[in-house]
Structures are given as C-alpha cells and as structure tokens.
mmCIF file of N, CA and C in Angstrom:
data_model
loop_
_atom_site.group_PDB
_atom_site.id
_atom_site.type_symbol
_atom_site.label_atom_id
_atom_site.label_comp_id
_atom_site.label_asym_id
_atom_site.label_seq_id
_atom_site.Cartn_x
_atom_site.Cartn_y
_atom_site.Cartn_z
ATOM 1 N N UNK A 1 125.538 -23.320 -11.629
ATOM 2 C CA UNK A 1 124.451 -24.266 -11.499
ATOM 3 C C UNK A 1 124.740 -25.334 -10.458
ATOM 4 N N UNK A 2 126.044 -25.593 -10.677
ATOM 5 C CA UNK A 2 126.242 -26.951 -9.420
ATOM 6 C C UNK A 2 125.846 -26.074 -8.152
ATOM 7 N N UNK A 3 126.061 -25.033 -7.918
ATOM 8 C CA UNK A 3 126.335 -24.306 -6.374
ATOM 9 C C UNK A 3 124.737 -24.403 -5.527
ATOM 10 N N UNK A 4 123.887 -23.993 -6.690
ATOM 11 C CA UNK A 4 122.244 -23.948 -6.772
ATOM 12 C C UNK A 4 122.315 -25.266 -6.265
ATOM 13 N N UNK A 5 122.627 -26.299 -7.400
ATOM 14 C CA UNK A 5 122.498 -27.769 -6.900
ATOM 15 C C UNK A 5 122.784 -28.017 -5.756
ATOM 16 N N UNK A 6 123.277 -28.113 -5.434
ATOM 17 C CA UNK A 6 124.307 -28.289 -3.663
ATOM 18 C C UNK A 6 123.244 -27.309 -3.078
ATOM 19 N N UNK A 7 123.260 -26.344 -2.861
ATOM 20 C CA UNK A 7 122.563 -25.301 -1.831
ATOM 21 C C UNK A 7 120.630 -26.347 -1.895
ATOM 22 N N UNK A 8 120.531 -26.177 -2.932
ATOM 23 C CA UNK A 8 119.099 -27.298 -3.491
ATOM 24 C C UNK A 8 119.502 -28.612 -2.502
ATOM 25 N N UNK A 9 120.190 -29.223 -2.064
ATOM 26 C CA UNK A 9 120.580 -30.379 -1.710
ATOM 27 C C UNK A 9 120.363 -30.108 -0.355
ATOM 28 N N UNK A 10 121.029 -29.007 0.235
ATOM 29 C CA UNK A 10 121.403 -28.816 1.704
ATOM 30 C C UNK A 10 119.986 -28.783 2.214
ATOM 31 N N UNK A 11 119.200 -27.748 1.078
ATOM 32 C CA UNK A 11 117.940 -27.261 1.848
ATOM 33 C C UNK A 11 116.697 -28.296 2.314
ATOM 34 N N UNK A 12 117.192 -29.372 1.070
ATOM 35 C CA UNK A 12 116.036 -30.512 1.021
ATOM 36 C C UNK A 12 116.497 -31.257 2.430
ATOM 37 N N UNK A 13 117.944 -31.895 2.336
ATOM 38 C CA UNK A 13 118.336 -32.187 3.693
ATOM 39 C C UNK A 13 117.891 -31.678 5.156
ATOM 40 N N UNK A 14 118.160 -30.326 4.957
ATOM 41 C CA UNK A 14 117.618 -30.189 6.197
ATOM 42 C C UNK A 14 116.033 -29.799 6.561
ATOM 43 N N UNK A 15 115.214 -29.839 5.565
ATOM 44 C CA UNK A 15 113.785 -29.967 5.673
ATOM 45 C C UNK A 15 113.541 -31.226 6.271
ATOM 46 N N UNK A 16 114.034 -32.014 5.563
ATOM 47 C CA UNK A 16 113.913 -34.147 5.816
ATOM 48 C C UNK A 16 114.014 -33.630 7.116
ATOM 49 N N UNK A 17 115.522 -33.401 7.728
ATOM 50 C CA UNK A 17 115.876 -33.415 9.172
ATOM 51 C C UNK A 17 114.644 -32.830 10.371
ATOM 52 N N UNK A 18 113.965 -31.725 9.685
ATOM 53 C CA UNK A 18 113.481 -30.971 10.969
ATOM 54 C C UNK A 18 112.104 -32.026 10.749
ATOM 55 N N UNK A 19 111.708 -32.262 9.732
ATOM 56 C CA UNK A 19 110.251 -32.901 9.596
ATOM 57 C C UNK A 19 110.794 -34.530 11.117
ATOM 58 N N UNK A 20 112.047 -34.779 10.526
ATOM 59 C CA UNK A 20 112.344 -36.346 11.006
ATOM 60 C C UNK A 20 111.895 -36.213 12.284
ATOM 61 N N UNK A 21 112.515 -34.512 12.505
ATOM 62 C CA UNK A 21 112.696 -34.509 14.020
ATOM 63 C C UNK A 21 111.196 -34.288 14.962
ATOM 64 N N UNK A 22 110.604 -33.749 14.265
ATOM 65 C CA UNK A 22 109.151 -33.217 14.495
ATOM 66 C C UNK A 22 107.952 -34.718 14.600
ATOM 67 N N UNK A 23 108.941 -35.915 14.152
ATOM 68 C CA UNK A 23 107.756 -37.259 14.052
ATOM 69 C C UNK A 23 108.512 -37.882 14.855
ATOM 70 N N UNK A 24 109.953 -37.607 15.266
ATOM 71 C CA UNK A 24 109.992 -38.325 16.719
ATOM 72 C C UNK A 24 109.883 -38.139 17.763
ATOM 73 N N UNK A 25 109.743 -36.206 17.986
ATOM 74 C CA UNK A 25 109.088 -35.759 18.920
ATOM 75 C C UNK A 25 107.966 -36.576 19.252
ATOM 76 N N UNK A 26 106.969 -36.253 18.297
ATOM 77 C CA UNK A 26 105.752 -36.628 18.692
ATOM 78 C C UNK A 26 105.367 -38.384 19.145
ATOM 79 N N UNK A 27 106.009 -38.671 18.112
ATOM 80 C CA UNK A 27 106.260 -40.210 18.325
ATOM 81 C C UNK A 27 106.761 -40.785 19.686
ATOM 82 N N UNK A 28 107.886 -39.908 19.852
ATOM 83 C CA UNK A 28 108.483 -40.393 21.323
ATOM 84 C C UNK A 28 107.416 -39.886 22.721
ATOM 85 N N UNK A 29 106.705 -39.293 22.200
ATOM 86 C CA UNK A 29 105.630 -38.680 22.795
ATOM 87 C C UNK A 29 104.609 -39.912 23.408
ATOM 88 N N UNK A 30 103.831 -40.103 22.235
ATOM 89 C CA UNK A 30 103.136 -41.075 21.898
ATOM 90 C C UNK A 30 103.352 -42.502 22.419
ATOM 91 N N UNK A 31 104.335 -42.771 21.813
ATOM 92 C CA UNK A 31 105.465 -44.046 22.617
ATOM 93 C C UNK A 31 105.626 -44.049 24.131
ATOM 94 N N UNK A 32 105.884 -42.549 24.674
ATOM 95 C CA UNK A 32 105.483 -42.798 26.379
ATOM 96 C C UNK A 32 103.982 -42.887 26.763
ATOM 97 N N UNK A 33 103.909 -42.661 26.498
ATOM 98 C CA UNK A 33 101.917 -43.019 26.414
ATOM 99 C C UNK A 33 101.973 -44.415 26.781
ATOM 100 N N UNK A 34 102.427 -44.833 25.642
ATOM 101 C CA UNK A 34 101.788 -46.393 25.296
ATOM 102 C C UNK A 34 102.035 -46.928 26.421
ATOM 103 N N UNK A 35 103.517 -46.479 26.517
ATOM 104 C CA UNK A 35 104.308 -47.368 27.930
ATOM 105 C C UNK A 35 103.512 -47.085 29.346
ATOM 106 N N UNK A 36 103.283 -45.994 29.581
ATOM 107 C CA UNK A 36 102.470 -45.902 30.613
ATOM 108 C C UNK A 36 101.241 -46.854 30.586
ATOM 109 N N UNK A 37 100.078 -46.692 29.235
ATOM 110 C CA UNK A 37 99.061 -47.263 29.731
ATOM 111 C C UNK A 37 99.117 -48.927 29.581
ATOM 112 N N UNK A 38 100.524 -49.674 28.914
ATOM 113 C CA UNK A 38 100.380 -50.898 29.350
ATOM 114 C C UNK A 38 101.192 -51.104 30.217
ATOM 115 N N UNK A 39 101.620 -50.221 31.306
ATOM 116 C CA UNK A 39 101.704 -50.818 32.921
ATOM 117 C C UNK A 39 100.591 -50.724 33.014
ATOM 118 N N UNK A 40 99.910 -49.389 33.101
ATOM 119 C CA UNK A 40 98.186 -49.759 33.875
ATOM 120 C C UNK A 40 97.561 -51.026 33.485
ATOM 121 N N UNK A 41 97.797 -51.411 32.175
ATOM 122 C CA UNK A 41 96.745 -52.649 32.093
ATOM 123 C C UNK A 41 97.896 -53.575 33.105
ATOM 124 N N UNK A 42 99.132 -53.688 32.613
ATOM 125 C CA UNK A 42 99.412 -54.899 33.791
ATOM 126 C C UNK A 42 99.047 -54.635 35.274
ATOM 127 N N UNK A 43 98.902 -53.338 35.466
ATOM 128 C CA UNK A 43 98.515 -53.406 36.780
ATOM 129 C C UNK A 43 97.082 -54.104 37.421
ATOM 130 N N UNK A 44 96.051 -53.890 36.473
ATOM 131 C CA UNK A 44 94.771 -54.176 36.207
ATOM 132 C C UNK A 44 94.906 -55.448 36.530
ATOM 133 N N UNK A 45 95.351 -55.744 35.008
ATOM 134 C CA UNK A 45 95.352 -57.855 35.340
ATOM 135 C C UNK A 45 96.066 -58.095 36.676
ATOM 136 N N UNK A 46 96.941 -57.639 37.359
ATOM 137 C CA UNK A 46 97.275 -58.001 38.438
ATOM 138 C C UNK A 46 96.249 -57.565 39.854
ATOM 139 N N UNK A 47 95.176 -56.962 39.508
ATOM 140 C CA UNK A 47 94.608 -56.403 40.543
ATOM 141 C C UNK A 47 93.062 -57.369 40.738
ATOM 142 N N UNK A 48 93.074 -57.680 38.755
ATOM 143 C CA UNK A 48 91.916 -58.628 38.972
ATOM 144 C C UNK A 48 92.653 -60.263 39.360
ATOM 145 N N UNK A 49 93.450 -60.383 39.330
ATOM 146 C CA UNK A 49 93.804 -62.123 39.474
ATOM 147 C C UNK A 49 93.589 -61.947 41.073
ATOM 148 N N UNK A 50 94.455 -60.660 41.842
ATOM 149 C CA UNK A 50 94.460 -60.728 43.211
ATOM 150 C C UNK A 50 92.492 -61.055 43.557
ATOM 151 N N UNK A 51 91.874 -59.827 43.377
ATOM 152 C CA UNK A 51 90.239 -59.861 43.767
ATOM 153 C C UNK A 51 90.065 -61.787 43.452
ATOM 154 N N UNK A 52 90.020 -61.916 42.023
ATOM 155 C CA UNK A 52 89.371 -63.359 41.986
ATOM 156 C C UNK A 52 90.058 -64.472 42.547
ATOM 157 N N UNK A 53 91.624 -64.082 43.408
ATOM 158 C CA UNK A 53 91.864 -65.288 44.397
ATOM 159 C C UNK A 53 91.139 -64.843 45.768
ATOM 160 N N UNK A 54 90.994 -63.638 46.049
ATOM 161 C CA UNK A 54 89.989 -63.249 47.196
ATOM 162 C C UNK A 54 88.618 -63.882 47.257
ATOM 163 N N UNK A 55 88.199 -63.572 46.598
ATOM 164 C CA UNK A 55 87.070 -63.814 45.898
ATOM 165 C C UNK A 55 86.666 -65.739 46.064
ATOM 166 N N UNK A 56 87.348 -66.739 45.389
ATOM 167 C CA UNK A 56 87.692 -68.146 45.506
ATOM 168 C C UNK A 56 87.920 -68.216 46.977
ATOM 169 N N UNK A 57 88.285 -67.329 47.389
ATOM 170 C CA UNK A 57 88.994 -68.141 49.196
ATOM 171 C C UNK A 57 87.948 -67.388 50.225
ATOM 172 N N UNK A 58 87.148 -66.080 49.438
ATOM 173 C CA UNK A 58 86.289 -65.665 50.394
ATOM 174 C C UNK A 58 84.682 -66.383 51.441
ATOM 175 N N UNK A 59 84.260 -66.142 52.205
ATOM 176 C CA UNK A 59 83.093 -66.059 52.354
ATOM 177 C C UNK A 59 81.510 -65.436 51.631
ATOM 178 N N UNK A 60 80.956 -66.403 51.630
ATOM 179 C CA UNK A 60 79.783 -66.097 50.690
ATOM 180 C C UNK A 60 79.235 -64.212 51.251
ATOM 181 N N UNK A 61 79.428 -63.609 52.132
ATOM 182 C CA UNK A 61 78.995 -62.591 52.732
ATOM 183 C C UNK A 61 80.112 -61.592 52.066
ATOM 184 N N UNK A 62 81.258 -61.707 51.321
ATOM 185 C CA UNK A 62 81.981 -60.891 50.628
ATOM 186 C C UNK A 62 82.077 -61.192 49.602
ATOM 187 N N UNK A 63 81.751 -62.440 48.825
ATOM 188 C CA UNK A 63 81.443 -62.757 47.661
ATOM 189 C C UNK A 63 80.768 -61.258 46.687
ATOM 190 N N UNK A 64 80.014 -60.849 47.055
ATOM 191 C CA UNK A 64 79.320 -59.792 46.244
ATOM 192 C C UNK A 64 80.047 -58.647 46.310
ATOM 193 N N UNK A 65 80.511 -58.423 47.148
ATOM 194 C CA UNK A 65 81.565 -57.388 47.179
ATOM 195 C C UNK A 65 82.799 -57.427 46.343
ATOM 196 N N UNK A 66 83.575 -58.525 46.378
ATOM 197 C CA UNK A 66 84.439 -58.962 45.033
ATOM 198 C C UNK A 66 84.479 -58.871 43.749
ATOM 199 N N UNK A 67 82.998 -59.563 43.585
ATOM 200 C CA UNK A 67 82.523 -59.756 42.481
ATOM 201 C C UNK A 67 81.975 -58.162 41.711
ATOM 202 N N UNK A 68 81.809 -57.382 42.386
ATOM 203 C CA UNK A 68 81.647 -55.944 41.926
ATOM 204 C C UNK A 68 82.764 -55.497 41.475
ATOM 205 N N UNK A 69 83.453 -55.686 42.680
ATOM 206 C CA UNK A 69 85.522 -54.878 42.379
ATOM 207 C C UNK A 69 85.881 -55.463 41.099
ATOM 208 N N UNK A 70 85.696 -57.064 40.872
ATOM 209 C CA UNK A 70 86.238 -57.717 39.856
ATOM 210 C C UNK A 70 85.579 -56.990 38.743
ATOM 211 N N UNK A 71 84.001 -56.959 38.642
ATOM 212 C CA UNK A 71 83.987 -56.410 37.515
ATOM 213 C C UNK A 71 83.909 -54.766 36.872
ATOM 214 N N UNK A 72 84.017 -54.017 38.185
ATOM 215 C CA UNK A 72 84.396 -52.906 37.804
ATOM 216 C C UNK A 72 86.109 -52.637 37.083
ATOM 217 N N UNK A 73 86.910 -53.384 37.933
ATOM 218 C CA UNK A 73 88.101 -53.613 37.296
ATOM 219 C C UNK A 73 88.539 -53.946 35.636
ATOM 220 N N UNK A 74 87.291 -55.157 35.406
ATOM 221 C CA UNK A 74 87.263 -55.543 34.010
ATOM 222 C C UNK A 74 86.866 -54.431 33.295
ATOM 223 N N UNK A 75 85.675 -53.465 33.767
ATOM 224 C CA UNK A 75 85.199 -52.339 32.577
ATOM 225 C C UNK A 75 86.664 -51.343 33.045
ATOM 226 N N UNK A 76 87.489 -51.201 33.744
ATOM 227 C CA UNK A 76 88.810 -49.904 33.214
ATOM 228 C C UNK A 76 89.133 -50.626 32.917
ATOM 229 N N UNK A 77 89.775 -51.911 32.655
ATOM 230 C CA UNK A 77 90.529 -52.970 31.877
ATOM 231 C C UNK A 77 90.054 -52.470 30.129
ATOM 232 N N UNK A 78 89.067 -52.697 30.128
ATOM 233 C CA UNK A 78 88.332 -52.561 28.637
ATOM 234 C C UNK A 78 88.702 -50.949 28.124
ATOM 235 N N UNK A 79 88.520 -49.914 29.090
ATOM 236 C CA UNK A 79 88.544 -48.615 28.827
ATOM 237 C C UNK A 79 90.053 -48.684 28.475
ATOM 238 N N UNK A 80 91.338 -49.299 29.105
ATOM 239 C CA UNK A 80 92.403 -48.829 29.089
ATOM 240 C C UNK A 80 93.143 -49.371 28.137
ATOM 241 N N UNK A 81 91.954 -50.344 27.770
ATOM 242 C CA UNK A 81 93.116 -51.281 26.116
ATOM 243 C C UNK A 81 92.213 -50.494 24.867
ATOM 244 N N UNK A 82 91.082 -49.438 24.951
ATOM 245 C CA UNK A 82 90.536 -49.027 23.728
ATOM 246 C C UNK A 82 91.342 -47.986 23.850
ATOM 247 N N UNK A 83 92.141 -47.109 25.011
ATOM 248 C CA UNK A 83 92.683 -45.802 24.493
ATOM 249 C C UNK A 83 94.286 -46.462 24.225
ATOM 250 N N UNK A 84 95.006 -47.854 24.842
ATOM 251 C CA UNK A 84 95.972 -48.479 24.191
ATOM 252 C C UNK A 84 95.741 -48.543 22.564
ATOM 253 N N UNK A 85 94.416 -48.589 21.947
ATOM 254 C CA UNK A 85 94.219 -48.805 20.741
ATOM 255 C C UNK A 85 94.281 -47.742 20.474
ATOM 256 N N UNK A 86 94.084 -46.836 20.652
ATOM 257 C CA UNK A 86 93.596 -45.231 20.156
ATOM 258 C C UNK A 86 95.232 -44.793 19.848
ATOM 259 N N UNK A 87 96.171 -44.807 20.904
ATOM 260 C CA UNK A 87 97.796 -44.728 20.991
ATOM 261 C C UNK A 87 98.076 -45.115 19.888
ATOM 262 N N UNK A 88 97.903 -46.750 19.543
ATOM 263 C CA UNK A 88 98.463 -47.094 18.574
ATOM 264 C C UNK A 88 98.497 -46.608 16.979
ATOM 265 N N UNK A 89 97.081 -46.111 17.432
ATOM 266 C CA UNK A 89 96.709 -45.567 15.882
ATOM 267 C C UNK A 89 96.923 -43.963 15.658
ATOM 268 N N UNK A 90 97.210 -43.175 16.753
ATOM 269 C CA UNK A 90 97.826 -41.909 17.103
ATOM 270 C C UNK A 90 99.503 -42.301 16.126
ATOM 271 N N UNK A 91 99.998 -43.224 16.745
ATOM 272 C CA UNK A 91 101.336 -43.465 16.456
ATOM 273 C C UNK A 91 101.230 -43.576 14.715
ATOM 274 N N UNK A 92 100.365 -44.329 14.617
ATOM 275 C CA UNK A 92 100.466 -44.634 12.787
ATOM 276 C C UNK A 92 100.590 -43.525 12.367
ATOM 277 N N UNK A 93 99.137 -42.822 12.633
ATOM 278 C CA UNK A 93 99.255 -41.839 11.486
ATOM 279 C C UNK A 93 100.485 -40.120 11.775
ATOM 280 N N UNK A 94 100.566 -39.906 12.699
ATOM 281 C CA UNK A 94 101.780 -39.533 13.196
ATOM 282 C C UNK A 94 102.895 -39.702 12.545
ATOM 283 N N UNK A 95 103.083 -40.960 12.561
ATOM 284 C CA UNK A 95 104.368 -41.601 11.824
ATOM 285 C C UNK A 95 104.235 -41.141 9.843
ATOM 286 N N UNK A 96 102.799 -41.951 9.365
ATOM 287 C CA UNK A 96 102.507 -41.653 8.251
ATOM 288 C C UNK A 96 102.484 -40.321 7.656
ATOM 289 N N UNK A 97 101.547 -39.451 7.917
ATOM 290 C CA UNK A 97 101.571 -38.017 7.894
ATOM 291 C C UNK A 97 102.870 -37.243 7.630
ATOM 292 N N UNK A 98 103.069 -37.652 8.797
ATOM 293 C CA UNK A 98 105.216 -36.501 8.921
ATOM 294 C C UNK A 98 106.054 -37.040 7.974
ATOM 295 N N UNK A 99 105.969 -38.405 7.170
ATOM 296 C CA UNK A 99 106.716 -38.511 6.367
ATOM 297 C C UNK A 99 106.616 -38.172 4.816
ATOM 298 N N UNK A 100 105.433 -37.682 4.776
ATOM 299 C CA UNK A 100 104.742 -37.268 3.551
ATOM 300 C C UNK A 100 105.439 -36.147 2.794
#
C-alpha cells in the first residue's frame, strides 16, 4: 500500500508540474504581449506630446493637419489600451483556469 501511495504521490506531482508548466507557457506568452503593447502605448503618448508641441508652435495653415494626426493618434491610443485590457484579462483567466 505505501508503494501505491508513493507511485499516487509521484503521479499527482507530476500532473501539478506539466499543468504548472502549460500556465506559464501561456502566461509567458501573454506577458510578452502585454510588454509589447505597452511600448506601443508609450510610443503613442510620445508621438501625441510630439504632434501637440507641433501643433502649439505651428502655423494656423497646419493647425488642421495636426489636429487630425493628434486625434487619430488618440483613437489607436484608445484601441491599444482596450486590447492592453483584453491581455490582462487573457492573463487572469489563463492563470485561473490552469490551476483548477
């Protein structure tokens, strides 16, 4: 009976292990994601501060032109922090799920 026990032990062990390994795959997955899309947003905010010092120092005849870039910039800004949200919640249940 102990031998069962022990062999019972090993098997549970290494189930834990492959599941562990299977949620940090994905996780580490997930996790490069994230990292990627918050450079893009820093890139963003850095692309809109540049336009709206253009923009402040421009001529009224490029004014409208700015002011487009700026706010096209703001709507992928918006797009790139709802799929940052989407990541995050990829990651939860990812995380949650595999440990079940």
């Amino acid at each position: 009976r102990k031998e069962s026990s022990a062999a019972s032990d090993v098997y549970k062990r290494q189930k834990y292990n492959k599941m562990a390994k299977s949620v940090l795959l994905s996780s580490h997955q997930l996790y490069q994601q994230l990292t990627e899309h918050h450079e893009f947003e820093r890139r963003l905010k850095d692309m809109i501060t540049e336009r709206e010092q253009e923009r402040t120092r421009s001529k009224s005849a490029n004014i409208d032109k700015l002011s487009q870039e700026v706010l096209a910039l703001h709507q992928r800004l918006g797009r790139c922090r709802k799929a940052i949200s989407e990541i995050e919640r990829n990651i939860e249940q990812a995380e949650k799920s595999k440990l079940r």
